Coordinates of C-alpha atoms in Angstrom, one line a residue:
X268 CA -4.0 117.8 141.6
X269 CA -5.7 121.1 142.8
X270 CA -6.6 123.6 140.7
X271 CA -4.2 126.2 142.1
X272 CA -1.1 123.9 141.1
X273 CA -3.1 123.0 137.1
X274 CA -3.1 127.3 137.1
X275 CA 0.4 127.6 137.9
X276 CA 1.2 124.8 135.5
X277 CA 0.1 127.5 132.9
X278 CA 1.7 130.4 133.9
X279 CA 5.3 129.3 134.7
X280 CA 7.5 132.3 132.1
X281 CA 5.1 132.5 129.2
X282 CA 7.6 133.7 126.2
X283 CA 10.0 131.3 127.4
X284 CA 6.9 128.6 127.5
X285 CA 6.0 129.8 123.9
X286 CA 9.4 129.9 122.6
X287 CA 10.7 126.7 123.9
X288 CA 6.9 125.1 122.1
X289 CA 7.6 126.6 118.8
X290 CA 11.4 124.7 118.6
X291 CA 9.6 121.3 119.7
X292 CA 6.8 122.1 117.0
X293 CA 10.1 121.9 114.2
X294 CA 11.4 119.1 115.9
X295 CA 8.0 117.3 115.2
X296 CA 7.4 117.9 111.9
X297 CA 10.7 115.9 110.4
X298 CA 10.0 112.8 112.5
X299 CA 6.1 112.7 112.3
X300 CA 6.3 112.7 108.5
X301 CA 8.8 110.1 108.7
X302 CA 6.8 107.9 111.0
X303 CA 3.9 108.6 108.2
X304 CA 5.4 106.9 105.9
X305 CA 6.4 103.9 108.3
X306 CA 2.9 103.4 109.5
X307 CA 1.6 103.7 105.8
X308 CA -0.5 107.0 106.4
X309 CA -0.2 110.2 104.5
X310 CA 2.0 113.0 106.5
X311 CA -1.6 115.1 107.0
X312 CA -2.9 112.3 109.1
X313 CA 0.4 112.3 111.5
X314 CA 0.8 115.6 111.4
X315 CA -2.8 116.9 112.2
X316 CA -2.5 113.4 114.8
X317 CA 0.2 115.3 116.5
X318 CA -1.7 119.0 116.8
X319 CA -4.3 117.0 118.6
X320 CA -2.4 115.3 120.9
X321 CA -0.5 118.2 121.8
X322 CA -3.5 120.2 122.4
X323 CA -5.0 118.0 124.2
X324 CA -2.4 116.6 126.3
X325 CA -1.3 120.0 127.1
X326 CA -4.8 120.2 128.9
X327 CA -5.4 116.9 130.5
X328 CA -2.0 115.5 130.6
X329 CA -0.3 114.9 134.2
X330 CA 3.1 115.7 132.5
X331 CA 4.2 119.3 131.8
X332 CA 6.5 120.0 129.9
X333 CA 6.2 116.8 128.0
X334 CA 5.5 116.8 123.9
X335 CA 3.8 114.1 122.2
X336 CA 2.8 113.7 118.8
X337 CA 2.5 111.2 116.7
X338 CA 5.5 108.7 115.8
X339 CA 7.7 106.3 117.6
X340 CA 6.6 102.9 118.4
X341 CA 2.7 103.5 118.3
X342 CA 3.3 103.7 114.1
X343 CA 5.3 100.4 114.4
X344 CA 2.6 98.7 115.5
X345 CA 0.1 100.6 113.7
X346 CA 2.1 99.9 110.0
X347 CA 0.9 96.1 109.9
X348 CA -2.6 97.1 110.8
X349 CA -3.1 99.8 107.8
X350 CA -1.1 97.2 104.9
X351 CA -3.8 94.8 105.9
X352 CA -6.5 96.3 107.1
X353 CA -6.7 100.0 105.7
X354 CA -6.7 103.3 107.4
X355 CA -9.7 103.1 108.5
X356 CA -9.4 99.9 111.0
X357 CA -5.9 102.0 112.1
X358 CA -8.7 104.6 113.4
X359 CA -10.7 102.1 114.8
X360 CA -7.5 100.6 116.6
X361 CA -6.7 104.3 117.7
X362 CA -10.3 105.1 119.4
X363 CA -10.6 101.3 120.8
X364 CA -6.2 101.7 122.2
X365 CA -7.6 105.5 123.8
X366 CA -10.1 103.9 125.9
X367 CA -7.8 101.2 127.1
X368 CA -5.5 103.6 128.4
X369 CA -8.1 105.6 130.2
X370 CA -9.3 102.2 132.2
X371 CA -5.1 101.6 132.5
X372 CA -5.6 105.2 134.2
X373 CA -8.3 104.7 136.3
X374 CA -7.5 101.5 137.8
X375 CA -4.0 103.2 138.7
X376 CA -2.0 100.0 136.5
X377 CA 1.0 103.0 136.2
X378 CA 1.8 101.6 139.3
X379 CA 3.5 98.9 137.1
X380 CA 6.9 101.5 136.2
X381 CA 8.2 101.2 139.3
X382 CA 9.5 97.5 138.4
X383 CA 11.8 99.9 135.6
X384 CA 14.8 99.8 137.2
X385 CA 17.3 102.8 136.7
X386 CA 19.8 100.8 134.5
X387 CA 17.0 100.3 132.2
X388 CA 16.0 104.0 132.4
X389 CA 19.5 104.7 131.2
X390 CA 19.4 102.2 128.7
X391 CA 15.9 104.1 127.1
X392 CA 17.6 107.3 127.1
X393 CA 20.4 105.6 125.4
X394 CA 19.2 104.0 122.8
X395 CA 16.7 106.4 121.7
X396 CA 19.6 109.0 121.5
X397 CA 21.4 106.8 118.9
X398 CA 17.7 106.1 117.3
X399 CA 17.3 110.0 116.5
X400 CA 21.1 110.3 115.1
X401 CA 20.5 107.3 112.8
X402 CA 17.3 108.6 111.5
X403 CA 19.3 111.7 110.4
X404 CA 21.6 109.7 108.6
X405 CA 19.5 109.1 105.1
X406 CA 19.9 113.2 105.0
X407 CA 23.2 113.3 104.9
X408 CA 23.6 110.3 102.3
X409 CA 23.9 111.2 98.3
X410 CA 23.8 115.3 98.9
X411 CA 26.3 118.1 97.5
X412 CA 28.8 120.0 100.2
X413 CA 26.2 122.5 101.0
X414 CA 24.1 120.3 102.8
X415 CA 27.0 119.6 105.4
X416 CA 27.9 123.5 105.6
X417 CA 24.3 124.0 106.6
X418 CA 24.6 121.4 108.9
X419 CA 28.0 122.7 110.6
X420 CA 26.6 126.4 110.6
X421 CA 23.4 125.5 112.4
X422 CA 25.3 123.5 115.4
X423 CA 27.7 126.7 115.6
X424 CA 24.3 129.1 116.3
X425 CA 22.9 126.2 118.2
X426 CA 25.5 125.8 120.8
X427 CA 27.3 129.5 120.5
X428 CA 24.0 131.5 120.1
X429 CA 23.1 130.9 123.9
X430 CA 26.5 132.3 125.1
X431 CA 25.9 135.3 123.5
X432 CA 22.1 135.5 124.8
X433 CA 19.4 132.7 125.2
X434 CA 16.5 135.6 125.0
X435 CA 15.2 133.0 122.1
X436 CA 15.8 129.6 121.3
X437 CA 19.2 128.9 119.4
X438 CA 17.3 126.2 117.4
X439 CA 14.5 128.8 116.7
X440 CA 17.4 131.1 115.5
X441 CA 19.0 128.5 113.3
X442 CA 15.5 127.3 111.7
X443 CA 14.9 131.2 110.6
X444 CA 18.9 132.0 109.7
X445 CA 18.9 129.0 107.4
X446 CA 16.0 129.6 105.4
X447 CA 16.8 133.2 104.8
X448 CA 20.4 131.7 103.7
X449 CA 18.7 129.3 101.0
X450 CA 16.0 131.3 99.9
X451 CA 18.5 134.3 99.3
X452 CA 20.7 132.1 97.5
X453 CA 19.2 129.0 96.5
X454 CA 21.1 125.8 96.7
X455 CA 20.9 122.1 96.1
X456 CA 19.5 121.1 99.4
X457 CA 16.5 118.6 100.2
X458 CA 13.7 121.3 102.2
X459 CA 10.6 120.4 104.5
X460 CA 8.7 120.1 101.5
X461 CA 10.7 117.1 99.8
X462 CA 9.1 115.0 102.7
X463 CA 5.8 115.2 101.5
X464 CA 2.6 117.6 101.0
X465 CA 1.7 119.6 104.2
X466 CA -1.9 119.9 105.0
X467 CA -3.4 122.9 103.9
X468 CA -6.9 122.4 105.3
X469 CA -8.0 122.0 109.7
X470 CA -8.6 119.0 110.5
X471 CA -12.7 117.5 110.8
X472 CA -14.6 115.1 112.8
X473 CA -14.6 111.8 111.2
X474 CA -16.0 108.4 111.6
X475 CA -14.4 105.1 110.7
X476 CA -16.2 104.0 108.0
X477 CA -15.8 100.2 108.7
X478 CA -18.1 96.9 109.6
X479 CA -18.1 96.4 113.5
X480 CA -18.8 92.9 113.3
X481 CA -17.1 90.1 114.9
X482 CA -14.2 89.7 112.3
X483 CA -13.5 93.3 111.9
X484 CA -12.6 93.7 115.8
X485 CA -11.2 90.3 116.4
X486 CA -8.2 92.3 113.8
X487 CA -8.5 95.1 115.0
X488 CA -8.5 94.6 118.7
X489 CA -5.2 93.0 119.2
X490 CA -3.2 95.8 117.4
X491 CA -5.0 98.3 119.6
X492 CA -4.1 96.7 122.6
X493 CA -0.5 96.8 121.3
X494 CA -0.9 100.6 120.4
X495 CA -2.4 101.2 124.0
X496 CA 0.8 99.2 125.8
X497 CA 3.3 100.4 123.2
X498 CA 2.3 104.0 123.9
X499 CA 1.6 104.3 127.6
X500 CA 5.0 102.5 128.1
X501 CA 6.6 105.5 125.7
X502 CA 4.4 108.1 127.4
X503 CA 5.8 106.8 131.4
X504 CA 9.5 106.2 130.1
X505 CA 9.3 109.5 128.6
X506 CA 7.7 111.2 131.8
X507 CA 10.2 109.3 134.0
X508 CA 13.1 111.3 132.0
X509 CA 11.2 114.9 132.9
X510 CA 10.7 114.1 135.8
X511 CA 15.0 113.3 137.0
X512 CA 15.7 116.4 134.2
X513 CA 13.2 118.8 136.3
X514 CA 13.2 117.2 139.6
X515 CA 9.7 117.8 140.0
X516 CA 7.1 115.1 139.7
X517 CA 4.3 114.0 137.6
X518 CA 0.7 112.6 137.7
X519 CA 1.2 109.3 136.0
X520 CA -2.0 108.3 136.4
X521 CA -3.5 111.8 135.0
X522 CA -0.9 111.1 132.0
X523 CA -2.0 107.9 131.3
X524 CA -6.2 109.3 131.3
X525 CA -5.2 111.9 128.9
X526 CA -3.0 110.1 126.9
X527 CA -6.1 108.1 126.4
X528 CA -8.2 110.9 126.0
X529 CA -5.6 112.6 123.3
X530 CA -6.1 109.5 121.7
X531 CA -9.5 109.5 121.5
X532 CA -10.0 112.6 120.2
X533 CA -7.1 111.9 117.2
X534 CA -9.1 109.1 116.1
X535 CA -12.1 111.3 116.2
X536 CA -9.8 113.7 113.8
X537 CA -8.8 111.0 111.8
X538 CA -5.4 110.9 113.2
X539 CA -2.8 108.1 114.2
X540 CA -2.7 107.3 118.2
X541 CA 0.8 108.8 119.5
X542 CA 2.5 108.9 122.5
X543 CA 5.4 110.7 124.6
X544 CA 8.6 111.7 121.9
X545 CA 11.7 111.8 124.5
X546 CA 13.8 113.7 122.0
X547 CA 11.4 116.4 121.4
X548 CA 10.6 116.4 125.0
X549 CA 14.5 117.0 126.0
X550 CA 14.3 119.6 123.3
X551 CA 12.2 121.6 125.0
X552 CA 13.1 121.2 128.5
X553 CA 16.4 122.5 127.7
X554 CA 15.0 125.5 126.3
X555 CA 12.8 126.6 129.0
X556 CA 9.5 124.9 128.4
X557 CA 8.7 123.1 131.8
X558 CA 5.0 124.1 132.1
X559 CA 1.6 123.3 130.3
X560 CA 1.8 126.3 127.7
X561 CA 4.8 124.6 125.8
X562 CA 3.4 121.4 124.9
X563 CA 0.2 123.5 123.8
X564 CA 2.3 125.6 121.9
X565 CA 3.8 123.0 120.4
X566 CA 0.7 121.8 118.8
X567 CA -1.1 125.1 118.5
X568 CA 2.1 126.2 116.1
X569 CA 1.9 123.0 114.2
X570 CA -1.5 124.1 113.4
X571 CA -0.6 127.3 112.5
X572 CA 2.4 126.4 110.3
X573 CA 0.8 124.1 108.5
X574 CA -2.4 126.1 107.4
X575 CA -1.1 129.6 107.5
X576 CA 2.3 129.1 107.1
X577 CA 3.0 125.7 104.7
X578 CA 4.4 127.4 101.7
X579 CA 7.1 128.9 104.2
X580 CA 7.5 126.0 106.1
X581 CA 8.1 123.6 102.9
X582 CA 10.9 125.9 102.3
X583 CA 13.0 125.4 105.4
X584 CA 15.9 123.2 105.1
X585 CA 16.3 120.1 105.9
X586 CA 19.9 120.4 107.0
X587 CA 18.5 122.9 109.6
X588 CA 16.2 120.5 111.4
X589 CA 19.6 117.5 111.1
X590 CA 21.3 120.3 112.9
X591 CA 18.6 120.0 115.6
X592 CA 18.2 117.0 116.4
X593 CA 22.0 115.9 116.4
X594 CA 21.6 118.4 119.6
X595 CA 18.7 116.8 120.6
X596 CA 20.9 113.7 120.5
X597 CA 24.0 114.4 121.9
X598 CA 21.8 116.4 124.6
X599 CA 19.8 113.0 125.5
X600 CA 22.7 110.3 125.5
X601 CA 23.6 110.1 129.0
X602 CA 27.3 110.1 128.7
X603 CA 28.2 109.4 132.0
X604 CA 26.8 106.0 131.8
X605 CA 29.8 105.0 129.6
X606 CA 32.1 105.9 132.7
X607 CA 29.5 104.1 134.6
X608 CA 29.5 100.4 132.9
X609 CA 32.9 100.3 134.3
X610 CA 32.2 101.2 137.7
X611 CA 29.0 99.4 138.0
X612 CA 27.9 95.9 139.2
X613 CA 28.6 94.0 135.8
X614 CA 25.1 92.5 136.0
X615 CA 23.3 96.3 136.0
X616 CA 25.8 96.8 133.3
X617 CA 25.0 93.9 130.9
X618 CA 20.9 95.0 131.8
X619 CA 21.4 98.9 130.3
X620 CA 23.7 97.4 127.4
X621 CA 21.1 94.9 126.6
X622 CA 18.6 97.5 126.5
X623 CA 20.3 99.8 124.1
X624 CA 21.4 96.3 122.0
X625 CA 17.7 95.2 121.3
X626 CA 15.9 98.6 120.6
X627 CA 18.4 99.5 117.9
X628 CA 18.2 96.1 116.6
X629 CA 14.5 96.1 116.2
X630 CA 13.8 100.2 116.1
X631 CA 11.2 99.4 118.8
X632 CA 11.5 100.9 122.5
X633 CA 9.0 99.2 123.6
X634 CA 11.0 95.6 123.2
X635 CA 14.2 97.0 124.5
X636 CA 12.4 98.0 127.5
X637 CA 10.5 94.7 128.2
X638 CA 14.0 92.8 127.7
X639 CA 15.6 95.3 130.0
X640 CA 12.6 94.8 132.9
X641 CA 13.1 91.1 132.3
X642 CA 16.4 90.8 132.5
X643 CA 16.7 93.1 135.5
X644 CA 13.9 90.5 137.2
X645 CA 16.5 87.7 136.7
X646 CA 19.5 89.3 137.6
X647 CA 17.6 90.1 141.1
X648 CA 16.1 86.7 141.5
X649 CA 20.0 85.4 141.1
X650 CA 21.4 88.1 143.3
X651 CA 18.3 87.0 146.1
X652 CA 18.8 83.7 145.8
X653 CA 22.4 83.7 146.3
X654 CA 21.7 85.3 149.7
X655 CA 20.2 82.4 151.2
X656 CA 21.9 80.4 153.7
X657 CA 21.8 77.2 155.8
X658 CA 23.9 76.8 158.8
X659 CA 24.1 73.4 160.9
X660 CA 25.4 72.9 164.3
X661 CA 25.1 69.6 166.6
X662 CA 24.7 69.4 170.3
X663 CA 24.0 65.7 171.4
X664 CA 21.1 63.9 169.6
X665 CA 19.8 67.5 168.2
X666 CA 20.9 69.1 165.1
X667 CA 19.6 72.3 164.4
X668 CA 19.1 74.2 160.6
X669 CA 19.2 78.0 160.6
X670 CA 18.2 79.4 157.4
X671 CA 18.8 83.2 157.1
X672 CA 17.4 85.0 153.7
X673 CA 14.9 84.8 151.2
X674 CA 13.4 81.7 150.0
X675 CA 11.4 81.7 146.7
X676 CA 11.0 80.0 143.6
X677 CA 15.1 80.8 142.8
X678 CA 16.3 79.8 146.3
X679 CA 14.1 77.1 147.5
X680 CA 16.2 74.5 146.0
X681 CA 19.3 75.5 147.2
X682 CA 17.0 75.3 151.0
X683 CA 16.6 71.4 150.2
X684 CA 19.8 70.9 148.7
X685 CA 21.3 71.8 152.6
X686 CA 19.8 69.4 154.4
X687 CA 21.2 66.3 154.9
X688 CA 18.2 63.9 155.1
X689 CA 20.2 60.8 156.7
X690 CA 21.2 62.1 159.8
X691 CA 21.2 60.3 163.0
X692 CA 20.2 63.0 165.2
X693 CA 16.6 62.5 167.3
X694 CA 15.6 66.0 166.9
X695 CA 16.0 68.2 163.7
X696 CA 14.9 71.7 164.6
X697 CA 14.6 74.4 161.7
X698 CA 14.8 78.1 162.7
X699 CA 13.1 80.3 160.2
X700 CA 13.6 83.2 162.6
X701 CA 16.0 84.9 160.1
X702 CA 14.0 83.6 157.1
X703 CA 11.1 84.7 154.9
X704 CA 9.0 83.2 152.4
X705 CA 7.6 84.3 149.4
X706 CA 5.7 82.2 146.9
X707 CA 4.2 79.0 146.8
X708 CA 7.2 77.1 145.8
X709 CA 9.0 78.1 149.6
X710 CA 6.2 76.4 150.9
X711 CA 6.3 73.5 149.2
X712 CA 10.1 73.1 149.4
X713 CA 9.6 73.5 153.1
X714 CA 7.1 70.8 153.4
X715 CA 9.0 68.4 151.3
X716 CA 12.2 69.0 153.7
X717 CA 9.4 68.1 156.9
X718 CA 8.3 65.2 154.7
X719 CA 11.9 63.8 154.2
X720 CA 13.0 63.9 157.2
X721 CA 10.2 62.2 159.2
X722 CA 10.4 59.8 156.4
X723 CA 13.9 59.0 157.6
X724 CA 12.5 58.3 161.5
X725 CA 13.4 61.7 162.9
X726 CA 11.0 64.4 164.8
X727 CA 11.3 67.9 163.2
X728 CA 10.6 71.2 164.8
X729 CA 10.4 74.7 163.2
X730 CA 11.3 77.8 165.1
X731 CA 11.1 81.5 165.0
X732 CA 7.4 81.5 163.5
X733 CA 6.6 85.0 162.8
X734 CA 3.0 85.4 161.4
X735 CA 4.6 89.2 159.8
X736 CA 7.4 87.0 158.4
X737 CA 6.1 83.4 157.4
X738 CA 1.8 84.2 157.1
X739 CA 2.5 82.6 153.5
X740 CA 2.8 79.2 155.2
X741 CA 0.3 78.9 157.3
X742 CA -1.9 79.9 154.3
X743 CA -0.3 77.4 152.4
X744 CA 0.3 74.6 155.1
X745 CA -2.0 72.3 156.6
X746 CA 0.6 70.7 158.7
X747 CA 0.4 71.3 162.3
X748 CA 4.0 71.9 162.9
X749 CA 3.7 75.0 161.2
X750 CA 0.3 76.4 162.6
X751 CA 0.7 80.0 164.1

């Protein structure tokens, strides 16, 4: 990246920038504390996590207009850790998962989203969309009819606000308009502060106060290369999503250093490791923040609200921030993929569906997202495989094979199966013109055909040798017949 394109990064509209940062830093707040309590931490440690990472991602981040904080997956993972272990092998975990995701960026392994196909994408998007509508749910269970006018006024300024004017934030509008409303005439409703005790205090330099011998990291180390998987895959998924939202594109391998770097420095803070947070993310791309200042912003704010401005922020209702992130929600469902599962292969179909199926089932994106990569590998093998074919055609004591497609480990069977071994033809000639081969088990399945057949009496001879094509089998064959 050259330093002219990090400056204009910086300087793209800065009240928008701001603005757009100060809506994400509200959107954090609910769902870090929430994740607090998931990952058995206290909300200070989340929330001073996610100032941290915001800073700092802001600055060597290869993503803007991205937010991260602390929550999603990343305090999944983390929660077993703490029960067991304590908080201080979770900040062990933390520095030890930063530095693997610095070596992940230096040795450019981001290379490794391309095999994401788009179904999956859509599945992600998907499911985390009905993730953050479900996780507003326990707010709108047990509470008085107040809570639901709150609710219904906020998504009225939300979405009517910005036909008026969208000189500020409708979410920014709605946070303000809603705590004037309850502090001016208080009501029965559950505020920020019923989550838990802000942080009143900055956060300091710590150092995990724990043995580093040989039984400490051998528990440690596995959850921290969990953490470091869990929360680059969040972090790419999430910068994939920018980058069809803003068609622009990203540094993935700059993310995934400073992801590593953020993460470094939170454990240095005495924070949780984090990662991307898609909802928070589409939050603030759809109110202006697409540069560098808006994810700062959105940490720099948290910082500010929670020091400065706590007593004022433990006052803001809860129904305000529902009202939020049911926009968030609805904003981030991609709704046309519902028209699409009809119109689509059924196979691409059943991969998104899948997707969405096994991250709401287990709450982790991570899972849904490994099931949807796998899945989408099979469902190519098949469609690959089933491309393979073997025509025959006699002329006088010479019968001759043409294969035509892939062969791999999928198809190399259905190679053998098409070859009738107890001809009575002299000569069998196999043209591989038309053919290529892949893996080891082509090879091999090739070689057992040869072996067959001159078992049976008869001379074999392969055409159409194309060192670009077939190189795998002369690496792999020692048989003359095949020599290039």
């Amino acid at each position: 990246m050259t330093p002219a394109l990090y400056r204009r990064q910086w300087g793209q509209n800065p009240l928008r920038e701001v603005l757009a940062g100060m809506v994400g830093t509200f959107a954090l707040i609910p769902e870090v504390i929430a994740f607090s309590y998931i990952a058995g931490v206290s909300p200070a440690v989340s929330l001073f996590a996610s100032f941290v990472i915001s800073v700092s991602i802001a600055i060597f981040g290869g993503r803007p207009g991205m937010i991260s904080g602390a929550a999603g997956s990343v305090a999944l993972v983390a929660a077993p850790l703490v029960h067991a272990h304590g908080v201080q092998a979770m900040l062990l975990a933390t520095l030890i998962a930063g530095a693997l995701q610095i070596v992940f960026g230096l040795l450019r392994l981001q290379a490794v989203m391309r095999f994401v196909s788009a179904e999956v994408r859509t599945g992600f998007v998907n499911a985390l969309a009905i993730m953050i509508f479900s996780a507003q749910v326990p707010q709108l269970l047990g509470v008085g009819w107040e809570t639901y006018a709150l609710i219904a006024l906020g998504l009225v300024i939300i979405y009517l606000l910005p036909k008026i004017s969208d000189a500020i934030p409708s979410p920014l509008i709605c946070i303000v308009l809603l705590t004037v409303i309850t502090m001016v005439h208080p009501m029965p409703v559950h505020t920020v502060s019923d989550l838990g005790e802000l942080p009143t205090g900055l956060p300091h330099l710590t150092i995990p106060h724990i043995n580093l011998d040989w039984a400490t990291l051998s528990a440690v180390i596995p959850y921290a290369v969990a953490m470091a998987a869990v929360g680059l895959l969040e972090s790419m998924m999430t910068a994939s999503v920018v980058d069809d939202l803003t068609d622009t594109h990203g540094n993935q391998r700059m993310e995934c250093t400073g992801l590593g770097i953020s993460n470094i420095l939170v454990g240095a803070f005495g924070g949780i490791a984090g990662c991307g947070m898609i909802g928070q993310t589409v939050g603030n791309l759809r109110y202006g923040g697409r540069g560098r200042l808006s994810t700062f912003t959105a940490g720099a704010f948290l910082l500010a609200l929670m020091v400065l401005l706590h007593r004022w922020v433990g006052q803001v209702p809860m129904a305000a921030l529902v009202a939020i992130m049911i926009m968030v929600s609805i904003s981030t469902f991609s709704w046309g993929s519902l028209r699409d599962v009809t119109r689509q292969p059924k196979l691409s179909s059943l991969t998104m569906l899948v997707t969405v199926i096994v991250v709401v089932l287990t709450h982790d994106l991570a899972a849904g997202v490994l099931a949807g990569v796998l899945l989408s590998g099979v469902f190519f093998a098949w469609r690959a495989a089933s491309l393979l074919t073997v025509t025959s055609h006699r002329e006088g004591s010479t019968e001759t094979y043409t294969i035509s497609g892939q062969v791999f480990f999928a198809s190399a069977d259905g190679l053998s199966a098409e070859i009738d071994y107890l001809t009575n033809a002299d000569l069998v000639v196999l043209d591989l013109t038309h053919a290529r081969f892949w893996d080891v088990t082509s090879v091999q399945a090739l070689e057992k055909v040869l072996d067959k057949l001159r078992s049976h009496g008869r001379t074999v001879e392969v055409t159409g040798l194309k060192h670009e094509q077939h190189g795998i089998i002369a690496s792999q064959s020692d048989n003359t017949l095949l020599a290039m």
